[in-house]
Coordinates of C-alpha atoms and ligand atoms in Angstrom, one line a residue:
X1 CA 67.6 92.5 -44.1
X2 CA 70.6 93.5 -42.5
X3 CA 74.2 94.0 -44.9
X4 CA 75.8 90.9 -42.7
X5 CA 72.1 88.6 -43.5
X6 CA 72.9 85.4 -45.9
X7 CA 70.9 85.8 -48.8
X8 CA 70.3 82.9 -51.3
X9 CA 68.9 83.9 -54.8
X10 CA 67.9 80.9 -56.5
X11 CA 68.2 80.9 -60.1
X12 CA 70.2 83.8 -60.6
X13 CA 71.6 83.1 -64.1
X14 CA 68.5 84.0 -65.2
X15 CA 66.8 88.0 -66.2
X16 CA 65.2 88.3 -62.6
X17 CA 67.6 86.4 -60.3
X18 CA 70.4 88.7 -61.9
X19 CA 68.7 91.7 -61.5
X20 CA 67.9 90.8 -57.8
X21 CA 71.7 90.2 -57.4
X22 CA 73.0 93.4 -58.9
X23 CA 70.4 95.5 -56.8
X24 CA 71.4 93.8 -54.0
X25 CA 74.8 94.2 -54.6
X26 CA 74.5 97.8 -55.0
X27 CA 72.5 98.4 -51.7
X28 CA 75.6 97.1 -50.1
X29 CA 74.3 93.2 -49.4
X30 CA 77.5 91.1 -49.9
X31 CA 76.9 87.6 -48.0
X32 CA 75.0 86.5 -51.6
X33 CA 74.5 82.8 -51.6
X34 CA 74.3 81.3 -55.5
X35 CA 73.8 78.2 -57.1
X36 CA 74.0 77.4 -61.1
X37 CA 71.6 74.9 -62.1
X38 CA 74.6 72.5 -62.5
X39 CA 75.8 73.2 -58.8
X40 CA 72.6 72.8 -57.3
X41 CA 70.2 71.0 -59.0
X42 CA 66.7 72.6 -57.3
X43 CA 64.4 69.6 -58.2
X44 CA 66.6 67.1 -56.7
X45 CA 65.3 67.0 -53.0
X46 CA 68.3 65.7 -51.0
X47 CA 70.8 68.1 -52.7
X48 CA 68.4 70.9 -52.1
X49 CA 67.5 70.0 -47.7
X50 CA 71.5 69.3 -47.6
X51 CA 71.9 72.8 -48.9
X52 CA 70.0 74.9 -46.8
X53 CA 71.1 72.6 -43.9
X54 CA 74.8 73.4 -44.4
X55 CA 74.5 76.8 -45.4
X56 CA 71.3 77.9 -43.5
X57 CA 70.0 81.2 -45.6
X58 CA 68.5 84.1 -43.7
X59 CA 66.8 85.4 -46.5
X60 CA 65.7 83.6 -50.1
X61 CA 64.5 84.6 -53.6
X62 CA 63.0 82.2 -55.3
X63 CA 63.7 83.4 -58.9
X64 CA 64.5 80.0 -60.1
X65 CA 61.9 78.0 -62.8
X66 CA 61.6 76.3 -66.1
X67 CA 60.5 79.3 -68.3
X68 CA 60.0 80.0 -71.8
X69 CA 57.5 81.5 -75.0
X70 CA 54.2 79.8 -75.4
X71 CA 55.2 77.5 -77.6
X72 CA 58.0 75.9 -75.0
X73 CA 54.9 75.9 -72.3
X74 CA 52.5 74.5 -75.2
X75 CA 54.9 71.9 -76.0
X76 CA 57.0 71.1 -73.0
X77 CA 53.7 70.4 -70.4
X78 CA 54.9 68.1 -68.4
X79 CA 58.8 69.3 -67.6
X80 CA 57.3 72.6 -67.4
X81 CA 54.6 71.7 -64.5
X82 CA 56.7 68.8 -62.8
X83 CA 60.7 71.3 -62.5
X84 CA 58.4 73.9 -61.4
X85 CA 56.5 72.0 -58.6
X86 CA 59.5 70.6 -57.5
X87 CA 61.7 73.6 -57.4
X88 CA 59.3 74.9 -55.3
X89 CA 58.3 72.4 -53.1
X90 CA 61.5 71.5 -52.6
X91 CA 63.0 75.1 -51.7
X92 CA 59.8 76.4 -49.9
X93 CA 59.4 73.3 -47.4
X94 CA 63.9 73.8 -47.1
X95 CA 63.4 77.1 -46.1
X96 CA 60.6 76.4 -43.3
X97 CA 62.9 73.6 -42.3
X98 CA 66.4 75.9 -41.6
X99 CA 64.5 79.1 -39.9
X100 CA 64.6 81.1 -43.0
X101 CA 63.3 84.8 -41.5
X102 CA 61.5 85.6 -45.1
X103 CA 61.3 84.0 -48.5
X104 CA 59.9 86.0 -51.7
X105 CA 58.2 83.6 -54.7
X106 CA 58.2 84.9 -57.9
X107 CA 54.8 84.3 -60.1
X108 CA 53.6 85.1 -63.3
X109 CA 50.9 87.2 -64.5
X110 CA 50.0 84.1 -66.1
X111 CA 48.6 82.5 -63.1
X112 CA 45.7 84.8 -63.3
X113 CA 42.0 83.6 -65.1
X114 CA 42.3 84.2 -69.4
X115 CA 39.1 86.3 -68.5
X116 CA 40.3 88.7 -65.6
X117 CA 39.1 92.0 -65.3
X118 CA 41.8 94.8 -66.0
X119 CA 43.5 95.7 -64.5
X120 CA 43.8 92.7 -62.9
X121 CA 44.1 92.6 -58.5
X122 CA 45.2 90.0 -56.7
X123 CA 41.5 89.2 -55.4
X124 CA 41.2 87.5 -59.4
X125 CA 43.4 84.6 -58.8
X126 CA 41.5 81.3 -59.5
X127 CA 38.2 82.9 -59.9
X128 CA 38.2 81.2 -63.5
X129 CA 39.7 79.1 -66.1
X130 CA 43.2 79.8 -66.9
X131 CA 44.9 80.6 -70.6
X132 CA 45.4 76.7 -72.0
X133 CA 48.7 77.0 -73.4
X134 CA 50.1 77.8 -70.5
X135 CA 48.0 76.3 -67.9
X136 CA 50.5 73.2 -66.8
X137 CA 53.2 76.1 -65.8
X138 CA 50.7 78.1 -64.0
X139 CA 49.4 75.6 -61.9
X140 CA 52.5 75.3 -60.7
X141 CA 52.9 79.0 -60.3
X142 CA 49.3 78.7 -58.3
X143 CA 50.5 75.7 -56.2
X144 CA 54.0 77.8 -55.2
X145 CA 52.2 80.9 -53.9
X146 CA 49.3 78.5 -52.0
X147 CA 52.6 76.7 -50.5
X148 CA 53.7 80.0 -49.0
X149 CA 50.1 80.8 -48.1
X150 CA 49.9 77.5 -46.3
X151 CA 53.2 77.7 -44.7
X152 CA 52.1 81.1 -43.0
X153 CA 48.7 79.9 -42.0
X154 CA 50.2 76.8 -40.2
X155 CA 53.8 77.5 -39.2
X156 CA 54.0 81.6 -39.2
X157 CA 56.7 82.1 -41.9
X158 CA 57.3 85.3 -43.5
X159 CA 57.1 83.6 -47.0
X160 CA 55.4 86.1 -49.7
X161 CA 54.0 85.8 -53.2
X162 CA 55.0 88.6 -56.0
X163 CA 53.2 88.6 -59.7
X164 CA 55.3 90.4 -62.3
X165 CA 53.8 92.0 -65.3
X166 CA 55.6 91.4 -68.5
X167 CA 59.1 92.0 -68.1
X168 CA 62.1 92.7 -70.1
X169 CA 65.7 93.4 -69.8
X170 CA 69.2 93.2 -70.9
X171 CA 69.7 89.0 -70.2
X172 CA 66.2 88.8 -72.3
X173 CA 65.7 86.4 -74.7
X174 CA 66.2 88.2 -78.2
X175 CA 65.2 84.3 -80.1
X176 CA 62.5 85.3 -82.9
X177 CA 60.6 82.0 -82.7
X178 CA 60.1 82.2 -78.9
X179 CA 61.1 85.4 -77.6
X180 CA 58.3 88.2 -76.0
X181 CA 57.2 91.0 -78.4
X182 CA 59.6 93.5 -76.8
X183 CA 62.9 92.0 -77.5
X184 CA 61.6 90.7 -80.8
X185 CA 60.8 93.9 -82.0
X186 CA 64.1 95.8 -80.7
X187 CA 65.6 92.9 -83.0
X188 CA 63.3 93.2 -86.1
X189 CA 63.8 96.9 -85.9
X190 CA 68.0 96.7 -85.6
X191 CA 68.1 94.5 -88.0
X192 CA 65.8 96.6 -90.8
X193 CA 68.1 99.0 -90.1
X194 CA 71.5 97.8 -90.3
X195 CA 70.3 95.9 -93.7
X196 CA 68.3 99.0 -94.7
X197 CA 65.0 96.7 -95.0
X198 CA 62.0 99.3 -96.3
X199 CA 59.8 97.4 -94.4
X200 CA 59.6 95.6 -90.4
X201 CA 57.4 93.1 -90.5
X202 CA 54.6 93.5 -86.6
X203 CA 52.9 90.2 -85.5
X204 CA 49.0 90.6 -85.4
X205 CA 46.4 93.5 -85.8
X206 CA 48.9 95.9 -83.0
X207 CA 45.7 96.6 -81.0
X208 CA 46.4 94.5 -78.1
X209 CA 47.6 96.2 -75.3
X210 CA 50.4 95.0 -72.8
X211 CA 52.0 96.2 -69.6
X212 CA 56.0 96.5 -70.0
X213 CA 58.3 96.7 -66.7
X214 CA 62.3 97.1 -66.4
X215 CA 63.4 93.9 -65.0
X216 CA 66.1 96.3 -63.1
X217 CA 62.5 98.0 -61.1
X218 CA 61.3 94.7 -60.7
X219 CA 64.5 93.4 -58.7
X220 CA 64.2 97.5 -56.8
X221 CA 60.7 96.4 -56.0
X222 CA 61.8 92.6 -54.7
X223 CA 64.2 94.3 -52.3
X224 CA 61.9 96.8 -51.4
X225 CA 58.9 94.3 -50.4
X226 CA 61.4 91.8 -48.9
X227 CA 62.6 95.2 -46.4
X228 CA 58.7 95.9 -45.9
X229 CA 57.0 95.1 -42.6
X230 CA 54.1 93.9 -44.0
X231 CA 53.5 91.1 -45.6
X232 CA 50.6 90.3 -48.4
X233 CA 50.4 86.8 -49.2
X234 CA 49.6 88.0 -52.9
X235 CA 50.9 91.5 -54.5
X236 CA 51.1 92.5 -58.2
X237 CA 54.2 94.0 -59.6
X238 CA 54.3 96.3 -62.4
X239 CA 54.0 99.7 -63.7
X240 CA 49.9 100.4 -63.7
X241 CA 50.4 101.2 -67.4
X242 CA 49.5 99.9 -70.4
X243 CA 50.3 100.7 -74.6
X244 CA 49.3 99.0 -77.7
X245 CA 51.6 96.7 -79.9
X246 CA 51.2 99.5 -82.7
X247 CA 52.7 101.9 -80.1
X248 CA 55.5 100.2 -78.8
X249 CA 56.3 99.4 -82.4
X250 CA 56.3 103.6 -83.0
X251 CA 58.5 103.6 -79.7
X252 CA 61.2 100.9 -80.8
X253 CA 61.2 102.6 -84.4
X254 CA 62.3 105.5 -82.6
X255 CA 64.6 104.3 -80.5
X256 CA 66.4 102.4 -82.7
X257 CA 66.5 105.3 -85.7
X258 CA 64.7 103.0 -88.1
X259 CA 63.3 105.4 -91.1
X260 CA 61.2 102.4 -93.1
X261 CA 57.7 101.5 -92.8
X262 CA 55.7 99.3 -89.9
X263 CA 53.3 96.4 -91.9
X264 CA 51.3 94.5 -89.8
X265 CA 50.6 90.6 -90.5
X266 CA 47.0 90.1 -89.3
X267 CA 47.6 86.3 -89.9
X268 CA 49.9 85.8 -86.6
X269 CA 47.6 86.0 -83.0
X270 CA 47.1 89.1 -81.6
X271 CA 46.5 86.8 -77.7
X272 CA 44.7 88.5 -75.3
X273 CA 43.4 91.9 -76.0
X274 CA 44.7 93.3 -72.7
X275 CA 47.0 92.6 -69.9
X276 CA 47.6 95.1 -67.9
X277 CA 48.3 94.4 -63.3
X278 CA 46.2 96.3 -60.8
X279 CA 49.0 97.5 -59.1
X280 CA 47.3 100.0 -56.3
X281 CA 47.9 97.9 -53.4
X282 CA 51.9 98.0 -54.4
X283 CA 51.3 101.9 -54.6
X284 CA 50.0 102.2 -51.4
X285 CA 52.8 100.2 -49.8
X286 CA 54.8 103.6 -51.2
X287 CA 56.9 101.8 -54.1
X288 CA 56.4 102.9 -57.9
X289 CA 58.8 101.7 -61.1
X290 CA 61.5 104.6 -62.2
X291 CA 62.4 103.5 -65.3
X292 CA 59.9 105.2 -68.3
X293 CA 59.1 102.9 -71.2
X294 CA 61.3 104.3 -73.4
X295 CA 64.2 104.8 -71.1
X296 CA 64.4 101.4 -70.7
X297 CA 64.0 100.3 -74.3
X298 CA 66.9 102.8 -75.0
X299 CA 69.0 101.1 -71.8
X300 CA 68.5 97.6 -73.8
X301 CA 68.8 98.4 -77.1
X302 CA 72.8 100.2 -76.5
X303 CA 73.7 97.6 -74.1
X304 CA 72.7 94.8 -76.2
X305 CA 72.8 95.7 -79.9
X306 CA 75.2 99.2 -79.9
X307 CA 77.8 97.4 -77.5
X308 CA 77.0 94.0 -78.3
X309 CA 77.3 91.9 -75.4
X310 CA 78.8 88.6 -77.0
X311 CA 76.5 85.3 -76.4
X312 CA 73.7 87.6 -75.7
X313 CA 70.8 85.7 -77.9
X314 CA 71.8 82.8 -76.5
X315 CA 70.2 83.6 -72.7
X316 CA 67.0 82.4 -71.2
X317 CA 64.6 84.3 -69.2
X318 CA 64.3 83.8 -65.8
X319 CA 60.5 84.0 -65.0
Ligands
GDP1 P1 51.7 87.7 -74.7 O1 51.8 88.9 -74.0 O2 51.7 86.5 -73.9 O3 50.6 87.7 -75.7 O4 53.1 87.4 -75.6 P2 53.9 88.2 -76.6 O5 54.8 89.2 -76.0 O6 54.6 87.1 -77.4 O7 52.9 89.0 -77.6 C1 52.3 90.2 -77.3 C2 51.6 90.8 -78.5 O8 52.6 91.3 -79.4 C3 50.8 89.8 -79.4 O9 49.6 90.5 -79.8 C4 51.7 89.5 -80.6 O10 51.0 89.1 -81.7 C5 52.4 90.8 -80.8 N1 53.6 90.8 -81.6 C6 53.9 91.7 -82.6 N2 55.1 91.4 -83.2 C7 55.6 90.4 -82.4 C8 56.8 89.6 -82.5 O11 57.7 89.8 -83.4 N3 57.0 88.6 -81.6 C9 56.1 88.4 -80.6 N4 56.4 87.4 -79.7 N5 54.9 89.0 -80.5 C10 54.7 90.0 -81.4

């Protein structure tokens, strides 16, 4: 990507598509094109080829979806696998249409089988049954990264696939009922201590085990594989790390100053036992995250809960 290159980031409102933006933004990129959902509404096909017809992109993120907790995919089925086809068909088959030089897809680790090995390489996808709960959103997911397969194959575009571990970040979603366990717990913890709570109350057994990346490395690593010659169809993004619930809990505790006790309620899920992203193939490529676990944790919890960024638990996630 040249500085002068248009550059459309679709859903950039949301955790990943403003992370993309500010990292671009930083590297010196300045021709950003954006849309809010109520500018450009991605599922509607004539706003979307009338778009990228007047405004002809060189480069695209596709950052933009209908996200949300397990019990929004559980419950939502059919909005969340009917926006998400159409977001993508709809951008994907635009940007084949105008010339678009590359276009990155975001995933989900979600699209991989409930019974992967771990950690997980790309080579897993659709070698088994997916996770129910979310399975209507990850077909979609599947379908987007078999569009940009099949738009490669047959037309030669430079359209690529990423996977993102679990992510978190300052535009999270702090919501008790349907945030992730990071932002939950940097919230449970705050809390307890502000009120002076003896106790914080963990979800499950804490031996499960989950992969944690800085939204901010994610959008570093976008950039990075967008600017890369070559061009898997298919590669995981995260840190190669893992660390049980009971841990992180230890970590946010820390973090946060909280002197009470940790009390785990075995009656709430523990979910899969472990998640964690092959990420060698991203390794070889020559990019690895920066940010350490608890660096970013401490970069969340000032700028959200010491500075208080007004509105803040009102956001959704992006992906
Ligand atoms: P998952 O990675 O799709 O399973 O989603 P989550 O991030 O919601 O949960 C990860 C693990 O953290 C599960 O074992 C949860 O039971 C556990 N957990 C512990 N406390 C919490 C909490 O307050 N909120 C959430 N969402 N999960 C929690």
């Amino acid at each position: 990507m040249r500085h002068t290159d248009k550059i459309y980031v679709a859903g950039h409102r949301g955790m990943v598509g403003s992370a993309i933006v500010q990292r671009l933004k930083e590297l010196g990129y300045h021709h950003l094109l954006l849309r809010s959902s109520a500018e450009l509404d991605l599922r509607n096909q004539a706003a979307v080829f009338e778009f990228f017809k007047k405004e002809r992109p060189d480069y695209v993120f596709l950052a933009a979806a209908r996200v949300g907790g397990i019990l929004a995919n559980n419950t939502y089925r059919a909005e969340f696998i009917y926006d998400n086809l159409q977001i993508e068909a709809n951008v994907i088959h635009a940007a084949y249409l105008n010339g678009v030089k590359k276009l990155l897809f975001l995933g989900s680790s979600c699209i991989y089988p409930k019974f992967a090995p771990q950690p997980i390489p790309e080579s897993a996808l659709l070698t088994g049954p997916l996770e129910p709960t979310n399975e209507p959103y990850a077909i979609a997911k599947i379908a987007g990264v078999k569009m940009c397969e099949a738009y490669r194959a047959q037309y030669g575009c430079h359209f690529i696939s990423v996977m993102p571990t679990n992510l978190y970040g300052i535009n999270d979603n702090f919501d008790l009922e349907t945030s992730h366990v990071l932002p939950a717990l940097l919230r449970k913890f705050h809390e307890a201590r502000i009120s002076g709570a003896p106790e914080v109350v963990v979800w499950g057994t804490g031996t499960p085990r989950r992969e944690f990346l800085y939204v901010d490395d994610l959008a570093d690593a976008c950039v990075f594989l967008m600017n890369h010659p070559e061009e898997p169809s298919l590669i995981n993004i995260g840190t190669g790390e893992d660390i049980s619930i009971a841990e992180l809990a230890e970590l946010i505790q820390q973090v946060v100053g909280y002197t009470g006790k940790i009390v785990f309620d075995t009656t709430k899920p523990d979910g899969t036992p472990r998640k964690l992203l092959d990420v060698s193939r991203l390794h070889e490529m020559g990019w690895h995250h920066k940010t350490s676990l608890k660096e970013g944790i401490r970069k969340v919890y000032e700028a959200v809960f010491l500075q208080g960024q007004p509105g803040i638990f009102q956001r959704k996630r992006a992906v």
